[in-house]
Amino acid sequence: MFVTPAYAQAIGAGGASALSSFIPLILIFVIMYFLLIRPQQQKVKQHRAMVAALRRGDQIVTAGGIVGKVTKVKEAGEVEVEIASGVKVRVIQATISQVLNKTEPANDN
Protein backbone atom coordinates (compact mmCIF):
# COMPACT_ATOMS: atom_id res chain seq x y z
CA MET A 1 0.00 0.00 0.00
CA PHE A 2 2.84 2.48 0.79
CA VAL A 3 5.14 1.37 -2.03
CA THR A 4 2.87 2.27 -4.96
CA PRO A 5 2.88 6.11 -4.46
CA ALA A 6 6.69 6.10 -4.05
CA TYR A 7 7.24 4.35 -7.40
CA ALA A 8 4.85 6.71 -9.13
CA GLN A 9 6.71 9.79 -7.88
CA ALA A 10 10.11 8.43 -8.93
CA ILE A 11 9.00 7.52 -12.44
CA GLY A 12 7.37 10.87 -13.16
CA ALA A 13 10.41 12.98 -12.19
CA GLY A 14 13.13 10.83 -13.80
CA GLY A 15 12.99 12.12 -17.39
CA ALA A 16 14.54 15.56 -16.92
CA SER A 17 17.02 14.55 -14.24
CA ALA A 18 18.58 11.84 -16.41
CA LEU A 19 19.97 14.45 -18.79
CA SER A 20 21.09 16.73 -16.01
CA SER A 21 22.93 13.86 -14.31
CA PHE A 22 25.12 13.38 -17.42
CA ILE A 23 26.12 17.05 -17.67
CA PRO A 24 28.74 16.87 -14.85
CA LEU A 25 30.20 13.71 -16.40
CA ILE A 26 30.52 15.40 -19.79
CA LEU A 27 32.00 18.50 -18.18
CA ILE A 28 34.62 16.41 -16.37
CA PHE A 29 35.60 14.69 -19.63
CA VAL A 30 35.99 18.04 -21.43
CA ILE A 31 38.18 19.41 -18.63
CA MET A 32 40.33 16.26 -18.60
CA TYR A 33 40.73 16.48 -22.38
CA PHE A 34 42.06 20.04 -22.27
CA LEU A 35 44.23 19.53 -19.18
CA LEU A 36 45.69 16.07 -19.83
CA ILE A 37 45.02 14.49 -23.20
CA ARG A 38 45.57 17.42 -25.59
CA PRO A 39 48.91 18.60 -24.08
CA GLN A 40 50.22 15.03 -24.16
CA GLN A 41 49.28 14.67 -27.83
CA GLN A 42 51.09 17.92 -28.64
CA LYS A 43 54.18 16.76 -26.76
CA VAL A 44 54.24 13.49 -28.70
CA LYS A 45 53.83 15.38 -31.98
CA GLN A 46 56.79 17.67 -31.13
CA HIS A 47 58.95 14.66 -30.18
CA ARG A 48 58.17 12.92 -33.48
CA ALA A 49 59.08 16.07 -35.41
CA MET A 50 62.35 16.38 -33.47
CA VAL A 51 63.28 12.77 -34.15
CA ALA A 52 62.34 13.05 -37.82
CA ALA A 53 64.61 16.11 -38.20
CA LEU A 54 67.72 14.34 -36.87
CA ARG A 55 70.75 14.41 -39.12
CA ARG A 56 74.42 13.60 -39.04
CA GLY A 57 76.40 15.81 -36.67
CA ASP A 58 73.59 16.58 -34.20
CA GLN A 59 74.51 16.25 -30.55
CA ILE A 60 71.80 14.36 -28.65
CA VAL A 61 70.84 13.05 -25.21
CA THR A 62 69.14 9.66 -24.93
CA ALA A 63 66.50 8.73 -22.38
CA GLY A 64 69.20 6.85 -20.49
CA GLY A 65 71.32 9.99 -20.17
CA ILE A 66 73.95 9.15 -22.78
CA VAL A 67 75.27 12.19 -24.63
CA GLY A 68 76.65 11.63 -28.10
CA LYS A 69 76.95 12.82 -31.68
CA VAL A 70 74.88 11.33 -34.49
CA THR A 71 77.12 9.72 -37.10
CA LYS A 72 74.50 7.94 -39.18
CA VAL A 73 70.71 7.97 -39.39
CA LYS A 74 69.40 4.56 -40.44
CA GLU A 75 65.98 3.89 -41.96
CA ALA A 76 64.89 1.19 -39.52
CA GLY A 77 64.25 3.65 -36.70
CA GLU A 78 67.84 3.50 -35.52
CA VAL A 79 70.58 6.09 -35.17
CA GLU A 80 74.29 5.43 -34.89
CA VAL A 81 75.72 7.63 -32.13
CA GLU A 82 79.37 8.24 -31.28
CA ILE A 83 79.64 8.54 -27.49
CA ALA A 84 83.47 8.73 -27.36
CA SER A 85 86.17 8.84 -30.01
CA GLY A 86 85.94 5.54 -31.83
CA VAL A 87 83.02 4.24 -29.75
CA LYS A 88 79.77 4.03 -31.70
CA VAL A 89 76.47 2.61 -30.49
CA ARG A 90 73.12 2.05 -32.18
CA VAL A 91 70.20 3.81 -30.52
CA ILE A 92 66.48 3.54 -31.21
CA GLN A 93 65.22 6.93 -32.43
CA ALA A 94 62.28 6.97 -30.00
CA THR A 95 64.68 6.92 -27.02
CA ILE A 96 66.25 10.23 -27.99
CA SER A 97 64.96 12.75 -25.47
CA GLN A 98 66.72 15.96 -26.48
CA VAL A 99 68.82 17.52 -29.24
CA LEU A 100 71.55 19.68 -27.71
CA ASN A 101 73.27 21.13 -30.78
CA LYS A 102 71.65 21.14 -34.18
CA THR A 103 73.87 21.14 -37.27
CA GLU A 104 73.00 23.39 -40.15
CA PRO A 105 72.24 21.77 -43.50
CA ALA A 106 75.02 21.95 -46.05
CA ASN A 107 74.57 24.51 -48.81
CA ASP A 108 74.96 23.11 -52.32
CA ASN A 109 75.90 26.53 -53.80
mmCIF file of N, CA and C in Angstrom:
data_model
loop_
_atom_site.group_PDB
_atom_site.id
_atom_site.type_symbol
_atom_site.label_atom_id
_atom_site.label_comp_id
_atom_site.label_asym_id
_atom_site.label_seq_id
_atom_site.Cartn_x
_atom_site.Cartn_y
_atom_site.Cartn_z
ATOM 1 N N MET A 1 0.800 -1.172 0.000
ATOM 2 C CA MET A 1 0.000 0.000 0.000
ATOM 3 C C MET A 1 0.865 1.268 0.000
ATOM 4 N N PHE A 2 1.978 1.303 0.740
ATOM 5 C CA PHE A 2 2.836 2.485 0.789
ATOM 6 C C PHE A 2 3.850 2.531 -0.354
ATOM 7 N N VAL A 3 4.111 1.440 -0.988
ATOM 8 C CA VAL A 3 5.135 1.374 -2.026
ATOM 9 C C VAL A 3 4.636 1.976 -3.334
ATOM 10 N N THR A 4 3.407 1.817 -3.684
ATOM 11 C CA THR A 4 2.875 2.274 -4.962
ATOM 12 C C THR A 4 3.026 3.786 -5.169
ATOM 13 N N PRO A 5 2.683 4.670 -4.228
ATOM 14 C CA PRO A 5 2.883 6.110 -4.460
ATOM 15 C C PRO A 5 4.364 6.490 -4.606
ATOM 16 N N ALA A 6 5.270 5.786 -3.944
ATOM 17 C CA ALA A 6 6.689 6.097 -4.049
ATOM 18 C C ALA A 6 7.222 5.792 -5.441
ATOM 19 N N TYR A 7 6.829 4.690 -6.031
ATOM 20 C CA TYR A 7 7.243 4.354 -7.395
ATOM 21 C C TYR A 7 6.678 5.346 -8.395
ATOM 22 N N ALA A 8 5.480 5.764 -8.213
ATOM 23 C CA ALA A 8 4.849 6.706 -9.128
ATOM 24 C C ALA A 8 5.552 8.054 -9.101
ATOM 25 N N GLN A 9 6.006 8.513 -7.963
ATOM 26 C CA GLN A 9 6.710 9.788 -7.878
ATOM 27 C C GLN A 9 8.083 9.697 -8.524
ATOM 28 N N ALA A 10 8.782 8.592 -8.363
ATOM 29 C CA ALA A 10 10.114 8.432 -8.929
ATOM 30 C C ALA A 10 10.065 8.333 -10.449
ATOM 31 N N ILE A 11 9.086 7.685 -10.997
ATOM 32 C CA ILE A 11 8.995 7.516 -12.442
ATOM 33 C C ILE A 11 8.646 8.841 -13.121
ATOM 34 N N GLY A 12 7.789 9.620 -12.548
ATOM 35 C CA GLY A 12 7.373 10.875 -13.164
ATOM 36 C C GLY A 12 8.480 11.919 -13.204
ATOM 37 N N ALA A 13 9.385 11.944 -12.264
ATOM 38 C CA ALA A 13 10.406 12.981 -12.191
ATOM 39 C C ALA A 13 11.725 12.550 -12.827
ATOM 40 N N GLY A 14 11.855 11.355 -13.325
ATOM 41 C CA GLY A 14 13.130 10.832 -13.805
ATOM 42 C C GLY A 14 13.533 11.289 -15.185
ATOM 43 N N GLY A 15 12.654 11.772 -16.011
ATOM 44 C CA GLY A 15 12.992 12.122 -17.386
ATOM 45 C C GLY A 15 13.943 13.292 -17.499
ATOM 46 N N ALA A 16 13.695 14.369 -16.826
ATOM 47 C CA ALA A 16 14.536 15.563 -16.917
ATOM 48 C C ALA A 16 15.832 15.408 -16.135
ATOM 49 N N SER A 17 15.820 14.679 -15.055
ATOM 50 C CA SER A 17 17.017 14.551 -14.238
ATOM 51 C C SER A 17 18.046 13.602 -14.863
ATOM 52 N N ALA A 18 17.623 12.738 -15.758
ATOM 53 C CA ALA A 18 18.578 11.842 -16.410
ATOM 54 C C ALA A 18 19.570 12.632 -17.260
ATOM 55 N N LEU A 19 19.087 13.615 -17.980
ATOM 56 C CA LEU A 19 19.970 14.449 -18.795
ATOM 57 C C LEU A 19 20.855 15.319 -17.913
ATOM 58 N N SER A 20 20.298 15.864 -16.878
ATOM 59 C CA SER A 20 21.090 16.728 -16.009
ATOM 60 C C SER A 20 22.116 15.942 -15.187
ATOM 61 N N SER A 21 21.929 14.653 -15.034
ATOM 62 C CA SER A 21 22.927 13.859 -14.315
ATOM 63 C C SER A 21 24.138 13.550 -15.193
ATOM 64 N N PHE A 22 23.989 13.622 -16.522
ATOM 65 C CA PHE A 22 25.121 13.381 -17.418
ATOM 66 C C PHE A 22 25.938 14.641 -17.679
ATOM 67 N N ILE A 23 25.404 15.799 -17.412
ATOM 68 C CA ILE A 23 26.123 17.051 -17.670
ATOM 69 C C ILE A 23 27.419 17.146 -16.862
ATOM 70 N N PRO A 24 27.457 16.822 -15.565
ATOM 71 C CA PRO A 24 28.741 16.867 -14.849
ATOM 72 C C PRO A 24 29.763 15.873 -15.399
ATOM 73 N N LEU A 25 29.303 14.711 -15.828
ATOM 74 C CA LEU A 25 30.205 13.713 -16.401
ATOM 75 C C LEU A 25 30.818 14.229 -17.699
ATOM 76 N N ILE A 26 30.024 14.839 -18.536
ATOM 77 C CA ILE A 26 30.519 15.403 -19.794
ATOM 78 C C ILE A 26 31.473 16.558 -19.508
ATOM 79 N N LEU A 27 31.152 17.376 -18.550
ATOM 80 C CA LEU A 27 32.003 18.502 -18.178
ATOM 81 C C LEU A 27 33.361 18.021 -17.661
ATOM 82 N N ILE A 28 33.370 16.980 -16.872
ATOM 83 C CA ILE A 28 34.625 16.413 -16.368
ATOM 84 C C ILE A 28 35.470 15.881 -17.515
ATOM 85 N N PHE A 29 34.857 15.210 -18.486
ATOM 86 C CA PHE A 29 35.599 14.691 -19.627
ATOM 87 C C PHE A 29 36.209 15.824 -20.450
ATOM 88 N N VAL A 30 35.475 16.900 -20.660
ATOM 89 C CA VAL A 30 35.992 18.041 -21.429
ATOM 90 C C VAL A 30 37.176 18.674 -20.710
ATOM 91 N N ILE A 31 37.078 18.834 -19.414
ATOM 92 C CA ILE A 31 38.176 19.405 -18.634
ATOM 93 C C ILE A 31 39.401 18.496 -18.694
ATOM 94 N N MET A 32 39.215 17.206 -18.545
ATOM 95 C CA MET A 32 40.333 16.262 -18.604
ATOM 96 C C MET A 32 40.986 16.280 -19.986
ATOM 97 N N TYR A 33 40.179 16.435 -21.027
ATOM 98 C CA TYR A 33 40.733 16.484 -22.384
ATOM 99 C C TYR A 33 41.674 17.675 -22.527
ATOM 100 N N PHE A 34 41.238 18.851 -22.091
ATOM 101 C CA PHE A 34 42.057 20.045 -22.269
ATOM 102 C C PHE A 34 43.225 20.125 -21.293
ATOM 103 N N LEU A 35 43.135 19.471 -20.147
ATOM 104 C CA LEU A 35 44.226 19.526 -19.179
ATOM 105 C C LEU A 35 45.230 18.390 -19.310
ATOM 106 N N LEU A 36 44.794 17.225 -19.793
ATOM 107 C CA LEU A 36 45.693 16.074 -19.831
ATOM 108 C C LEU A 36 45.927 15.512 -21.228
ATOM 109 N N ILE A 37 44.881 15.219 -21.949
ATOM 110 C CA ILE A 37 45.016 14.488 -23.203
ATOM 111 C C ILE A 37 45.626 15.355 -24.304
ATOM 112 N N ARG A 38 45.107 16.545 -24.508
ATOM 113 C CA ARG A 38 45.574 17.416 -25.595
ATOM 114 C C ARG A 38 47.034 17.833 -25.418
ATOM 115 N N PRO A 39 47.486 18.267 -24.229
ATOM 116 C CA PRO A 39 48.911 18.600 -24.084
ATOM 117 C C PRO A 39 49.832 17.403 -24.332
ATOM 118 N N GLN A 40 49.398 16.216 -23.930
ATOM 119 C CA GLN A 40 50.217 15.032 -24.159
ATOM 120 C C GLN A 40 50.323 14.726 -25.644
ATOM 121 N N GLN A 41 49.249 14.886 -26.386
ATOM 122 C CA GLN A 41 49.277 14.672 -27.833
ATOM 123 C C GLN A 41 50.208 15.672 -28.514
ATOM 124 N N GLN A 42 50.197 16.912 -28.068
ATOM 125 C CA GLN A 42 51.087 17.919 -28.643
ATOM 126 C C GLN A 42 52.546 17.611 -28.336
ATOM 127 N N LYS A 43 52.815 17.122 -27.141
ATOM 128 C CA LYS A 43 54.182 16.764 -26.763
ATOM 129 C C LYS A 43 54.695 15.606 -27.617
ATOM 130 N N VAL A 44 53.856 14.620 -27.853
ATOM 131 C CA VAL A 44 54.238 13.488 -28.697
ATOM 132 C C VAL A 44 54.495 13.950 -30.126
ATOM 133 N N LYS A 45 53.672 14.856 -30.623
ATOM 134 C CA LYS A 45 53.835 15.381 -31.982
ATOM 135 C C LYS A 45 55.159 16.137 -32.106
ATOM 136 N N GLN A 46 55.518 16.942 -31.107
ATOM 137 C CA GLN A 46 56.786 17.667 -31.129
ATOM 138 C C GLN A 46 57.976 16.707 -31.074
ATOM 139 N N HIS A 47 57.863 15.640 -30.282
ATOM 140 C CA HIS A 47 58.947 14.662 -30.178
ATOM 141 C C HIS A 47 59.146 13.944 -31.507
ATOM 142 N N ARG A 48 58.051 13.568 -32.171
ATOM 143 C CA ARG A 48 58.166 12.917 -33.478
ATOM 144 C C ARG A 48 58.816 13.831 -34.503
ATOM 145 N N ALA A 49 58.473 15.116 -34.476
ATOM 146 C CA ALA A 49 59.078 16.069 -35.409
ATOM 147 C C ALA A 49 60.568 16.236 -35.113
ATOM 148 N N MET A 50 60.944 16.256 -33.838
ATOM 149 C CA MET A 50 62.347 16.381 -33.468
ATOM 150 C C MET A 50 63.143 15.171 -33.942
ATOM 151 N N VAL A 51 62.588 13.991 -33.741
ATOM 152 C CA VAL A 51 63.280 12.767 -34.146
ATOM 153 C C VAL A 51 63.359 12.670 -35.676
ATOM 154 N N ALA A 52 62.325 13.102 -36.357
ATOM 155 C CA ALA A 52 62.340 13.048 -37.820
ATOM 156 C C ALA A 52 63.351 14.027 -38.410
ATOM 157 N N ALA A 53 63.678 15.096 -37.689
ATOM 158 C CA ALA A 53 64.609 16.106 -38.197
ATOM 159 C C ALA A 53 66.061 15.811 -37.824
ATOM 160 N N LEU A 54 66.334 14.672 -37.224
ATOM 161 C CA LEU A 54 67.721 14.339 -36.866
ATOM 162 C C LEU A 54 68.577 14.169 -38.116
ATOM 163 N N ARG A 55 69.811 14.618 -38.015
ATOM 164 C CA ARG A 55 70.748 14.412 -39.116
ATOM 165 C C ARG A 55 72.152 14.235 -38.561
ATOM 166 N N ARG A 56 73.036 13.869 -39.419
ATOM 167 C CA ARG A 56 74.417 13.602 -39.036
ATOM 168 C C ARG A 56 75.052 14.863 -38.450
ATOM 169 N N GLY A 57 75.717 14.711 -37.315
ATOM 170 C CA GLY A 57 76.402 15.813 -36.669
ATOM 171 C C GLY A 57 75.638 16.416 -35.500
ATOM 172 N N ASP A 58 74.371 16.065 -35.332
ATOM 173 C CA ASP A 58 73.587 16.578 -34.204
ATOM 174 C C ASP A 58 74.081 15.957 -32.900
ATOM 175 N N GLN A 59 74.147 16.760 -31.867
ATOM 176 C CA GLN A 59 74.509 16.248 -30.550
ATOM 177 C C GLN A 59 73.220 15.994 -29.785
ATOM 178 N N ILE A 60 73.064 14.779 -29.251
ATOM 179 C CA ILE A 60 71.797 14.358 -28.645
ATOM 180 C C ILE A 60 72.004 13.835 -27.231
ATOM 181 N N VAL A 61 70.885 13.710 -26.519
ATOM 182 C CA VAL A 61 70.843 13.046 -25.213
ATOM 183 C C VAL A 61 69.772 11.971 -25.314
ATOM 184 N N THR A 62 70.119 10.746 -24.909
ATOM 185 C CA THR A 62 69.137 9.659 -24.931
ATOM 186 C C THR A 62 68.357 9.653 -23.626
ATOM 187 N N ALA A 63 67.310 8.847 -23.587
ATOM 188 C CA ALA A 63 66.495 8.735 -22.377
ATOM 189 C C ALA A 63 67.303 8.148 -21.219
ATOM 190 N N GLY A 64 68.348 7.415 -21.520
ATOM 191 C CA GLY A 64 69.202 6.848 -20.485
ATOM 192 C C GLY A 64 70.271 7.805 -19.993
ATOM 193 N N GLY A 65 70.356 8.991 -20.612
ATOM 194 C CA GLY A 65 71.318 9.987 -20.168
ATOM 195 C C GLY A 65 72.629 9.967 -20.925
ATOM 196 N N ILE A 66 72.721 9.209 -21.989
ATOM 197 C CA ILE A 66 73.951 9.147 -22.775
ATOM 198 C C ILE A 66 73.982 10.331 -23.743
ATOM 199 N N VAL A 67 75.084 11.061 -23.727
ATOM 200 C CA VAL A 67 75.271 12.191 -24.628
ATOM 201 C C VAL A 67 76.205 11.743 -25.747
ATOM 202 N N GLY A 68 75.826 12.036 -26.972
ATOM 203 C CA GLY A 68 76.651 11.633 -28.101
ATOM 204 C C GLY A 68 76.349 12.440 -29.340
ATOM 205 N N LYS A 69 77.094 12.131 -30.403
ATOM 206 C CA LYS A 69 76.950 12.824 -31.676
ATOM 207 C C LYS A 69 76.469 11.821 -32.717
ATOM 208 N N VAL A 70 75.447 12.205 -33.468
ATOM 209 C CA VAL A 70 74.878 11.329 -34.490
ATOM 210 C C VAL A 70 75.872 11.195 -35.630
ATOM 211 N N THR A 71 76.218 9.947 -35.966
ATOM 212 C CA THR A 71 77.117 9.718 -37.098
ATOM 213 C C THR A 71 76.380 9.167 -38.307
ATOM 214 N N LYS A 72 75.267 8.489 -38.066
ATOM 215 C CA LYS A 72 74.505 7.936 -39.183
ATOM 216 C C LYS A 72 73.053 7.764 -38.754
ATOM 217 N N VAL A 73 72.138 8.172 -39.632
ATOM 218 C CA VAL A 73 70.714 7.974 -39.393
ATOM 219 C C VAL A 73 70.274 6.828 -40.297
ATOM 220 N N LYS A 74 69.823 5.738 -39.682
ATOM 221 C CA LYS A 74 69.398 4.565 -40.441
ATOM 222 C C LYS A 74 67.898 4.610 -40.652
ATOM 223 N N GLU A 75 67.396 3.859 -41.627
ATOM 224 C CA GLU A 75 65.981 3.887 -41.960
ATOM 225 C C GLU A 75 65.117 3.027 -41.054
ATOM 226 N N ALA A 76 65.669 2.121 -40.328
ATOM 227 C CA ALA A 76 64.891 1.186 -39.516
ATOM 228 C C ALA A 76 64.565 1.748 -38.134
ATOM 229 N N GLY A 77 64.549 3.065 -37.996
ATOM 230 C CA GLY A 77 64.248 3.653 -36.699
ATOM 231 C C GLY A 77 65.439 3.658 -35.769
ATOM 232 N N GLU A 78 66.626 3.516 -36.321
ATOM 233 C CA GLU A 78 67.842 3.501 -35.517
ATOM 234 C C GLU A 78 68.736 4.666 -35.893
ATOM 235 N N VAL A 79 69.593 5.047 -34.956
ATOM 236 C CA VAL A 79 70.578 6.089 -35.168
ATOM 237 C C VAL A 79 71.897 5.563 -34.628
ATOM 238 N N GLU A 80 72.967 5.794 -35.380
ATOM 239 C CA GLU A 80 74.294 5.431 -34.889
ATOM 240 C C GLU A 80 74.876 6.666 -34.213
ATOM 241 N N VAL A 81 75.261 6.507 -32.942
ATOM 242 C CA VAL A 81 75.723 7.633 -32.133
ATOM 243 C C VAL A 81 77.138 7.352 -31.657
ATOM 244 N N GLU A 82 78.010 8.358 -31.792
ATOM 245 C CA GLU A 82 79.374 8.243 -31.283
ATOM 246 C C GLU A 82 79.392 8.877 -29.894
ATOM 247 N N ILE A 83 79.666 8.051 -28.871
ATOM 248 C CA ILE A 83 79.643 8.544 -27.494
ATOM 249 C C ILE A 83 81.040 8.892 -26.985
ATOM 250 N N ALA A 84 82.075 8.391 -27.646
ATOM 251 C CA ALA A 84 83.466 8.731 -27.364
ATOM 252 C C ALA A 84 84.220 8.526 -28.679
ATOM 253 N N SER A 85 85.445 8.986 -28.753
ATOM 254 C CA SER A 85 86.172 8.840 -30.011
ATOM 255 C C SER A 85 86.389 7.351 -30.308
ATOM 256 N N GLY A 86 85.824 6.922 -31.410
ATOM 257 C CA GLY A 86 85.943 5.536 -31.832
ATOM 258 C C GLY A 86 84.909 4.599 -31.232
ATOM 259 N N VAL A 87 84.046 5.078 -30.368
ATOM 260 C CA VAL A 87 83.019 4.237 -29.747
ATOM 261 C C VAL A 87 81.653 4.650 -30.305
ATOM 262 N N LYS A 88 81.071 3.752 -31.102
ATOM 263 C CA LYS A 88 79.769 4.034 -31.703
ATOM 264 C C LYS A 88 78.757 3.009 -31.216
ATOM 265 N N VAL A 89 77.548 3.491 -30.922
ATOM 266 C CA VAL A 89 76.466 2.614 -30.493
ATOM 267 C C VAL A 89 75.239 2.891 -31.349
ATOM 268 N N ARG A 90 74.388 1.882 -31.471
ATOM 269 C CA ARG A 90 73.122 2.054 -32.180
ATOM 270 C C ARG A 90 72.050 2.353 -31.149
ATOM 271 N N VAL A 91 71.231 3.360 -31.445
ATOM 272 C CA VAL A 91 70.202 3.808 -30.522
ATOM 273 C C VAL A 91 68.879 3.854 -31.280
ATOM 274 N N ILE A 92 67.816 3.420 -30.633
ATOM 275 C CA ILE A 92 66.482 3.544 -31.210
ATOM 276 C C ILE A 92 66.093 5.018 -31.200
ATOM 277 N N GLN A 93 65.538 5.512 -32.309
ATOM 278 C CA GLN A 93 65.218 6.933 -32.429
ATOM 279 C C GLN A 93 64.226 7.404 -31.374
ATOM 280 N N ALA A 94 63.302 6.565 -30.978
ATOM 281 C CA ALA A 94 62.277 6.973 -30.002
ATOM 282 C C ALA A 94 62.871 7.233 -28.615
ATOM 283 N N THR A 95 64.070 6.708 -28.331
ATOM 284 C CA THR A 95 64.676 6.917 -27.015
ATOM 285 C C THR A 95 65.476 8.209 -26.930
ATOM 286 N N ILE A 96 65.550 8.957 -28.014
ATOM 287 C CA ILE A 96 66.254 10.234 -27.986
ATOM 288 C C ILE A 96 65.335 11.261 -27.321
ATOM 289 N N SER A 97 65.819 11.839 -26.229
ATOM 290 C CA SER A 97 64.960 12.746 -25.467
ATOM 291 C C SER A 97 65.210 14.215 -25.779
ATOM 292 N N GLN A 98 66.416 14.547 -26.268
ATOM 293 C CA GLN A 98 66.724 15.955 -26.477
ATOM 294 C C GLN A 98 67.824 16.096 -27.523
ATOM 295 N N VAL A 99 67.754 17.160 -28.301
ATOM 296 C CA VAL A 99 68.816 17.521 -29.238
ATOM 297 C C VAL A 99 69.512 18.738 -28.651
ATOM 298 N N LEU A 100 70.799 18.589 -28.335
ATOM 299 C CA LEU A 100 71.552 19.679 -27.714
ATOM 300 C C LEU A 100 72.024 20.701 -28.738
ATOM 301 N N ASN A 101 72.749 20.242 -29.734
ATOM 302 C CA ASN A 101 73.273 21.125 -30.779
ATOM 303 C C ASN A 101 72.804 20.625 -32.128
ATOM 304 N N LYS A 102 72.170 21.491 -32.864
ATOM 305 C CA LYS A 102 71.647 21.136 -34.180
ATOM 306 C C LYS A 102 72.648 21.600 -35.229
ATOM 307 N N THR A 103 72.980 20.738 -36.179
ATOM 308 C CA THR A 103 73.865 21.140 -37.266
ATOM 309 C C THR A 103 73.049 21.793 -38.360
ATOM 310 N N GLU A 104 73.656 22.698 -39.044
ATOM 311 C CA GLU A 104 72.996 23.386 -40.150
ATOM 312 C C GLU A 104 73.130 22.534 -41.413
ATOM 313 N N PRO A 105 72.118 22.532 -42.262
ATOM 314 C CA PRO A 105 72.236 21.768 -43.502
ATOM 315 C C PRO A 105 73.293 22.373 -44.416
ATOM 316 N N ALA A 106 73.954 21.501 -45.144
ATOM 317 C CA ALA A 106 75.016 21.951 -46.048
ATOM 318 C C ALA A 106 74.417 22.660 -47.241
ATOM 319 N N ASN A 107 75.028 23.767 -47.625
ATOM 320 C CA ASN A 107 74.575 24.509 -48.814
ATOM 321 C C ASN A 107 75.239 23.908 -50.048
ATOM 322 N N ASP A 108 74.439 23.706 -51.076
ATOM 323 C CA ASP A 108 74.965 23.112 -52.320
ATOM 324 C C ASP A 108 75.442 24.182 -53.295
ATOM 325 N N ASN A 109 75.496 25.436 -52.893
ATOM 326 C CA ASN A 109 75.902 26.528 -53.799
ATOM 327 C C ASN A 109 77.373 26.558 -54.019
#
